[in-house]
CSV table of N, CA and C in Angstrom, one decimal:
chain,number,residue,atom,x,y,z
A,202,ASN,N,-1.1,69.7,-16.3
A,202,ASN,CA,-1.2,69.1,-17.7
A,202,ASN,C,-2.6,68.8,-18.1
A,203,GLU,N,-3.3,68.1,-17.1
A,203,GLU,CA,-4.7,67.7,-17.4
A,203,GLU,C,-5.6,68.9,-17.6
A,204,TYR,N,-5.5,69.9,-16.7
A,204,TYR,CA,-6.3,71.1,-16.9
A,204,TYR,C,-6.0,71.9,-18.1
A,205,CYS,N,-4.8,71.9,-18.5
A,205,CYS,CA,-4.4,72.6,-19.8
A,205,CYS,C,-5.1,71.9,-21.0
A,206,SER,N,-4.9,70.6,-20.9
A,206,SER,CA,-5.5,69.8,-22.0
A,206,SER,C,-7.0,70.0,-22.1
A,207,LYS,N,-7.7,70.0,-21.0
A,207,LYS,CA,-9.2,70.2,-20.9
A,207,LYS,C,-9.5,71.6,-21.5
A,208,ALA,N,-8.7,72.6,-21.0
A,208,ALA,CA,-9.0,73.9,-21.5
A,208,ALA,C,-8.8,74.0,-23.0
A,209,ALA,N,-7.7,73.3,-23.5
A,209,ALA,CA,-7.5,73.3,-25.0
A,209,ALA,C,-8.7,72.7,-25.7
A,210,GLU,N,-9.2,71.6,-25.1
A,210,GLU,CA,-10.3,70.9,-25.8
A,210,GLU,C,-11.5,71.9,-25.9
A,211,LEU,N,-11.6,72.8,-24.9
A,211,LEU,CA,-12.7,73.8,-24.9
A,211,LEU,C,-12.4,75.0,-25.8
A,212,GLY,N,-11.2,75.0,-26.4
A,212,GLY,CA,-10.9,76.1,-27.3
A,212,GLY,C,-10.1,77.2,-26.8
A,213,ASP,N,-9.5,77.1,-25.6
A,213,ASP,CA,-8.8,78.2,-25.0
A,213,ASP,C,-7.4,78.3,-25.7
A,214,ALA,N,-7.1,79.5,-26.3
A,214,ALA,CA,-5.9,79.7,-27.1
A,214,ALA,C,-4.7,79.6,-26.3
A,215,LYS,N,-4.7,80.2,-25.1
A,215,LYS,CA,-3.5,80.1,-24.2
A,215,LYS,C,-3.2,78.7,-23.8
A,216,ALA,N,-4.3,77.9,-23.6
A,216,ALA,CA,-4.1,76.5,-23.2
A,216,ALA,C,-3.5,75.7,-24.4
A,217,HIS,N,-4.0,76.0,-25.6
A,217,HIS,CA,-3.5,75.3,-26.8
A,217,HIS,C,-2.0,75.6,-26.9
A,218,TYR,N,-1.6,76.8,-26.6
A,218,TYR,CA,-0.2,77.1,-26.7
A,218,TYR,C,0.6,76.4,-25.7
A,219,ARG,N,0.1,76.3,-24.5
A,219,ARG,CA,0.8,75.6,-23.4
A,219,ARG,C,0.9,74.1,-23.7
A,220,VAL,N,-0.1,73.5,-24.3
A,220,VAL,CA,-0.1,72.1,-24.7
A,220,VAL,C,0.9,71.9,-25.8
A,221,ALA,N,1.0,72.9,-26.7
A,221,ALA,CA,2.0,72.8,-27.8
A,221,ALA,C,3.4,72.8,-27.2
A,222,LEU,N,3.6,73.6,-26.2
A,222,LEU,CA,5.0,73.7,-25.6
A,222,LEU,C,5.3,72.4,-24.9
A,223,MET,N,4.2,71.8,-24.3
A,223,MET,CA,4.4,70.5,-23.6
A,223,MET,C,4.9,69.4,-24.6
A,224,TYR,N,4.3,69.4,-25.8
A,224,TYR,CA,4.6,68.4,-26.8
A,224,TYR,C,6.0,68.8,-27.4
A,225,TRP,N,6.3,70.0,-27.5
A,225,TRP,CA,7.6,70.4,-28.0
A,225,TRP,C,8.8,70.0,-27.1
A,226,LYS,N,8.6,70.2,-25.8
A,226,LYS,CA,9.6,69.9,-24.8
A,226,LYS,C,9.6,68.5,-24.3
A,227,GLY,N,8.4,67.8,-24.5
A,227,GLY,CA,8.3,66.5,-23.9
A,227,GLY,C,8.0,66.6,-22.4
A,228,CYS,N,7.4,67.6,-22.0
A,228,CYS,CA,7.1,67.9,-20.6
A,228,CYS,C,5.8,67.2,-20.2
A,229,GLY,N,5.9,66.1,-19.5
A,229,GLY,CA,4.7,65.4,-19.1
A,229,GLY,C,4.0,64.6,-20.2
A,230,VAL,N,4.5,64.7,-21.4
A,230,VAL,CA,4.0,63.9,-22.5
A,230,VAL,C,5.2,63.5,-23.4
A,231,GLU,N,5.0,62.6,-24.3
A,231,GLU,CA,6.1,62.2,-25.2
A,231,GLU,C,6.1,63.3,-26.3
A,232,LYS,N,7.4,63.7,-26.7
A,232,LYS,CA,7.5,64.7,-27.7
A,232,LYS,C,6.8,64.3,-29.0
A,233,ASP,N,6.0,65.2,-29.6
A,233,ASP,CA,5.2,64.8,-30.8
A,233,ASP,C,5.1,66.1,-31.6
A,234,ARG,N,5.8,66.1,-32.7
A,234,ARG,CA,5.9,67.3,-33.6
A,234,ARG,C,4.5,67.6,-34.2
A,235,GLY,N,3.8,66.5,-34.6
A,235,GLY,CA,2.4,66.7,-35.1
A,235,GLY,C,1.5,67.4,-34.2
A,236,LYS,N,1.4,66.9,-32.9
A,236,LYS,CA,0.5,67.4,-31.9
A,236,LYS,C,1.0,68.8,-31.5
A,237,GLU,N,2.3,69.0,-31.5
A,237,GLU,CA,2.8,70.4,-31.2
A,237,GLU,C,2.3,71.4,-32.2
A,238,MET,N,2.4,71.0,-33.5
A,238,MET,CA,2.0,71.9,-34.5
A,238,MET,C,0.5,72.1,-34.6
A,239,TYR,N,-0.3,71.0,-34.3
A,239,TYR,CA,-1.7,71.2,-34.3
A,239,TYR,C,-2.1,72.2,-33.2
A,240,HIS,N,-1.6,72.0,-32.0
A,240,HIS,CA,-2.0,73.0,-30.9
A,240,HIS,C,-1.4,74.4,-31.2
A,241,THR,N,-0.3,74.5,-31.8
A,241,THR,CA,0.3,75.8,-32.1
A,241,THR,C,-0.7,76.5,-33.1
A,242,GLU,N,-1.1,75.8,-34.1
A,242,GLU,CA,-2.0,76.3,-35.1
A,242,GLU,C,-3.4,76.7,-34.5
A,243,GLU,N,-3.9,75.9,-33.6
A,243,GLU,CA,-5.1,76.2,-32.9
A,243,GLU,C,-5.0,77.5,-32.0
A,244,ALA,N,-3.8,77.6,-31.4
A,244,ALA,CA,-3.6,78.8,-30.6
A,244,ALA,C,-3.5,80.0,-31.5
A,245,THR,N,-2.9,79.8,-32.6
A,245,THR,CA,-2.8,81.0,-33.6
A,245,THR,C,-4.1,81.4,-34.0
A,246,ILE,N,-5.0,80.4,-34.4
A,246,ILE,CA,-6.3,80.8,-34.8
A,246,ILE,C,-7.1,81.5,-33.7
A,247,GLY,N,-6.8,81.1,-32.5
A,247,GLY,CA,-7.4,81.7,-31.3
A,247,GLY,C,-6.9,83.1,-31.0
A,248,GLY,N,-5.8,83.5,-31.7
A,248,GLY,CA,-5.3,84.9,-31.5
A,248,GLY,C,-4.1,85.0,-30.6
A,249,HIS,N,-3.4,83.9,-30.3
A,249,HIS,CA,-2.3,83.9,-29.4
A,249,HIS,C,-1.0,84.4,-30.2
A,250,PRO,N,-0.5,85.6,-29.8
A,250,PRO,CA,0.6,86.2,-30.5
A,250,PRO,C,1.9,85.4,-30.5
A,251,SER,N,2.2,84.7,-29.4
A,251,SER,CA,3.5,83.9,-29.3
A,251,SER,C,3.4,82.7,-30.2
A,252,ALA,N,2.2,82.1,-30.3
A,252,ALA,CA,2.0,81.0,-31.2
A,252,ALA,C,2.2,81.4,-32.7
A,253,ARG,N,1.6,82.6,-33.0
A,253,ARG,CA,1.7,83.1,-34.4
A,253,ARG,C,3.2,83.4,-34.7
A,254,CYS,N,3.9,84.0,-33.7
A,254,CYS,CA,5.3,84.3,-34.0
A,254,CYS,C,6.1,83.0,-34.2
A,255,TYR,N,5.8,81.9,-33.4
A,255,TYR,CA,6.5,80.6,-33.6
A,255,TYR,C,6.2,80.1,-35.0
A,256,LEU,N,4.9,80.2,-35.4
A,256,LEU,CA,4.6,79.7,-36.8
A,256,LEU,C,5.4,80.4,-37.8
A,257,GLY,N,5.6,81.7,-37.6
A,257,GLY,CA,6.4,82.5,-38.5
A,257,GLY,C,7.8,82.0,-38.6
A,258,CYS,N,8.3,81.6,-37.4
A,258,CYS,CA,9.7,81.0,-37.4
A,258,CYS,C,9.8,79.7,-38.1
A,259,VAL,N,8.7,78.9,-37.9
A,259,VAL,CA,8.6,77.6,-38.7
A,259,VAL,C,8.6,77.8,-40.2
A,260,GLU,N,7.8,78.8,-40.6
A,260,GLU,CA,7.7,79.1,-42.0
A,260,GLU,C,9.1,79.6,-42.5
A,261,TRP,N,9.7,80.5,-41.8
A,261,TRP,CA,11.0,81.0,-42.1
A,261,TRP,C,12.0,79.9,-42.3
A,262,ASN,N,12.0,79.0,-41.4
A,262,ASN,CA,13.0,77.9,-41.5
A,262,ASN,C,12.7,76.9,-42.6
A,263,ASN,N,11.4,77.0,-43.1
A,263,ASN,CA,11.1,76.2,-44.3
A,263,ASN,C,11.1,77.0,-45.6
A,264,ASP,N,11.8,78.1,-45.5
A,264,ASP,CA,12.0,79.0,-46.7
A,264,ASP,C,10.7,79.5,-47.2
A,265,ASN,N,9.7,79.7,-46.4
A,265,ASN,CA,8.4,80.3,-46.8
A,265,ASN,C,8.4,81.7,-46.2
A,266,THR,N,9.3,82.6,-46.7
A,266,THR,CA,9.6,83.9,-46.2
A,266,THR,C,8.3,84.7,-46.2
A,267,GLU,N,7.6,84.7,-47.2
A,267,GLU,CA,6.4,85.6,-47.3
A,267,GLU,C,5.4,85.2,-46.2
A,268,ARG,N,5.2,83.9,-46.0
A,268,ARG,CA,4.2,83.5,-44.9
A,268,ARG,C,4.8,83.8,-43.6
A,269,ALA,N,6.1,83.7,-43.4
A,269,ALA,CA,6.7,84.0,-42.1
A,269,ALA,C,6.5,85.5,-41.8
A,270,VAL,N,6.7,86.3,-42.7
A,270,VAL,CA,6.6,87.8,-42.5
A,270,VAL,C,5.1,88.1,-42.2
A,271,LYS,N,4.2,87.5,-42.9
A,271,LYS,CA,2.7,87.7,-42.6
A,271,LYS,C,2.4,87.4,-41.1
A,272,HIS,N,2.9,86.2,-40.7
A,272,HIS,CA,2.7,85.8,-39.3
A,272,HIS,C,3.3,86.8,-38.3
A,273,TRP,N,4.5,87.3,-38.6
A,273,TRP,CA,5.2,88.2,-37.7
A,273,TRP,C,4.5,89.6,-37.7
A,274,ILE,N,4.0,90.0,-38.9
A,274,ILE,CA,3.3,91.3,-38.9
A,274,ILE,C,2.0,91.2,-38.1
A,275,ILE,N,1.3,90.1,-38.2
A,275,ILE,CA,0.1,90.0,-37.4
A,275,ILE,C,0.4,90.0,-35.9
A,276,ALA,N,1.4,89.2,-35.5
A,276,ALA,CA,1.8,89.1,-34.1
A,276,ALA,C,2.3,90.5,-33.6
A,277,ALA,N,3.1,91.2,-34.5
A,277,ALA,CA,3.6,92.5,-34.1
A,277,ALA,C,2.5,93.5,-33.8
A,278,THR,N,1.4,93.4,-34.7
A,278,THR,CA,0.3,94.3,-34.4
A,278,THR,C,-0.5,94.0,-33.2
A,279,GLN,N,-0.2,92.8,-32.6
A,279,GLN,CA,-0.8,92.4,-31.3
A,279,GLN,C,0.2,92.8,-30.2
A,280,GLY,N,1.3,93.5,-30.5
A,280,GLY,CA,2.2,93.9,-29.5
A,280,GLY,C,3.3,92.9,-29.1
A,281,HIS,N,3.5,91.9,-29.9
A,281,HIS,CA,4.5,90.9,-29.6
A,281,HIS,C,5.9,91.4,-30.0
A,282,ASP,N,6.7,91.6,-29.0
A,282,ASP,CA,8.0,92.2,-29.1
A,282,ASP,C,9.0,91.4,-30.0
A,283,ASP,N,9.0,90.1,-29.7
A,283,ASP,CA,9.9,89.2,-30.5
A,283,ASP,C,9.5,89.3,-32.0
A,284,SER,N,8.3,89.4,-32.3
A,284,SER,CA,7.9,89.5,-33.7
A,284,SER,C,8.4,90.8,-34.4
A,285,ILE,N,8.3,91.8,-33.6
A,285,ILE,CA,8.8,93.1,-34.1
A,285,ILE,C,10.3,93.0,-34.3
A,286,ASP,N,11.1,92.4,-33.4
A,286,ASP,CA,12.5,92.2,-33.6
A,286,ASP,C,12.8,91.3,-34.9
A,287,LEU,N,12.0,90.3,-35.1
A,287,LEU,CA,12.2,89.4,-36.3
A,287,LEU,C,11.9,90.2,-37.5
A,288,LEU,N,10.8,91.0,-37.5
A,288,LEU,CA,10.5,91.9,-38.7
A,288,LEU,C,11.7,92.8,-39.0
A,289,MET,N,12.2,93.4,-37.9
A,289,MET,CA,13.3,94.4,-38.1
A,289,MET,C,14.5,93.7,-38.8
A,290,ASN,N,14.8,92.5,-38.3
A,290,ASN,CA,15.9,91.7,-38.9
A,290,ASN,C,15.6,91.3,-40.4
A,291,ALA,N,14.4,90.9,-40.6
A,291,ALA,CA,14.0,90.6,-42.0
A,291,ALA,C,14.0,91.8,-42.9
A,292,PHE,N,13.7,93.0,-42.3
A,292,PHE,CA,13.7,94.3,-43.1
A,292,PHE,C,15.2,94.6,-43.5
A,293,LYS,N,16.1,94.4,-42.5
A,293,LYS,CA,17.5,94.7,-42.8
A,293,LYS,C,18.1,93.8,-43.9
A,294,LYS,N,17.5,92.6,-44.0
A,294,LYS,CA,17.9,91.6,-45.1
A,294,LYS,C,17.1,91.9,-46.4
A,295,GLY,N,16.3,92.9,-46.4
A,295,GLY,CA,15.5,93.2,-47.6
A,295,GLY,C,14.3,92.4,-47.9
A,296,MET,N,13.8,91.7,-46.8
A,296,MET,CA,12.7,90.7,-47.0
A,296,MET,C,11.4,91.3,-46.5
A,297,VAL,N,11.4,92.5,-46.0
A,297,VAL,CA,10.2,93.1,-45.6
A,297,VAL,C,10.2,94.5,-46.1
A,298,SER,N,9.1,95.0,-46.7
A,298,SER,CA,9.0,96.3,-47.3
A,298,SER,C,9.0,97.3,-46.1
A,299,LYS,N,9.4,98.5,-46.4
A,299,LYS,CA,9.3,99.6,-45.5
A,299,LYS,C,7.9,99.9,-45.1
A,300,GLU,N,7.0,99.8,-46.0
A,300,GLU,CA,5.6,100.0,-45.8
A,300,GLU,C,5.0,99.0,-44.8
A,301,ASP,N,5.3,97.7,-45.0
A,301,ASP,CA,4.8,96.7,-44.1
A,301,ASP,C,5.4,96.8,-42.7
A,302,LEU,N,6.7,97.2,-42.6
A,302,LEU,CA,7.3,97.4,-41.3
A,302,LEU,C,6.6,98.5,-40.6
A,303,ALA,N,6.4,99.6,-41.3
A,303,ALA,CA,5.8,100.8,-40.7
A,303,ALA,C,4.4,100.5,-40.2
A,304,ALA,N,3.6,99.8,-41.0
A,304,ALA,CA,2.3,99.4,-40.6
A,304,ALA,C,2.3,98.6,-39.4
A,305,ALA,N,3.2,97.6,-39.3
A,305,ALA,CA,3.3,96.8,-38.1
A,305,ALA,C,3.7,97.6,-36.9
A,306,LEU,N,4.5,98.5,-37.0
A,306,LEU,CA,5.0,99.3,-35.9
A,306,LEU,C,4.0,100.4,-35.4
A,307,ARG,N,3.1,100.8,-36.4
A,307,ARG,CA,2.1,101.8,-36.0
A,307,ARG,C,1.0,101.1,-35.2
A,308,ALA,N,0.7,99.9,-35.4
A,308,ALA,CA,-0.4,99.2,-34.7
A,308,ALA,C,-0.3,99.2,-33.2
C-alpha cells in the first residue's frame, strides 16, 4: 500500500489505478469515492486503459453516453478488450456509430 501510494505521488499511472482500487474496495484504507475517482482520473490521464474504461462506465451510469463512448474508444485503441466489448454492446443499442466502432477496432 505504502509503495503504491508513493509511486502514485510520483505520477505512475499503474500505481494511481491500484490506489483507486484500494479506495474503491476499502483495502487497507477506508472506502472513499472522492479519492477513488481522483486516482482513477490521474491514472486515465497517465494512459491507463483500465482506468479509462472504468471512467467510461461511470459516465455511462450517469447517463453521459457520449463521454462514456469516447472513453471506451480511447481504451479500445489501446487494446483494452473490455472496452471493445462495451463498445460492441453500445453499438448494438444504436449508441455508437459504425464508423466509430470500425475506427476503434482498426487501432
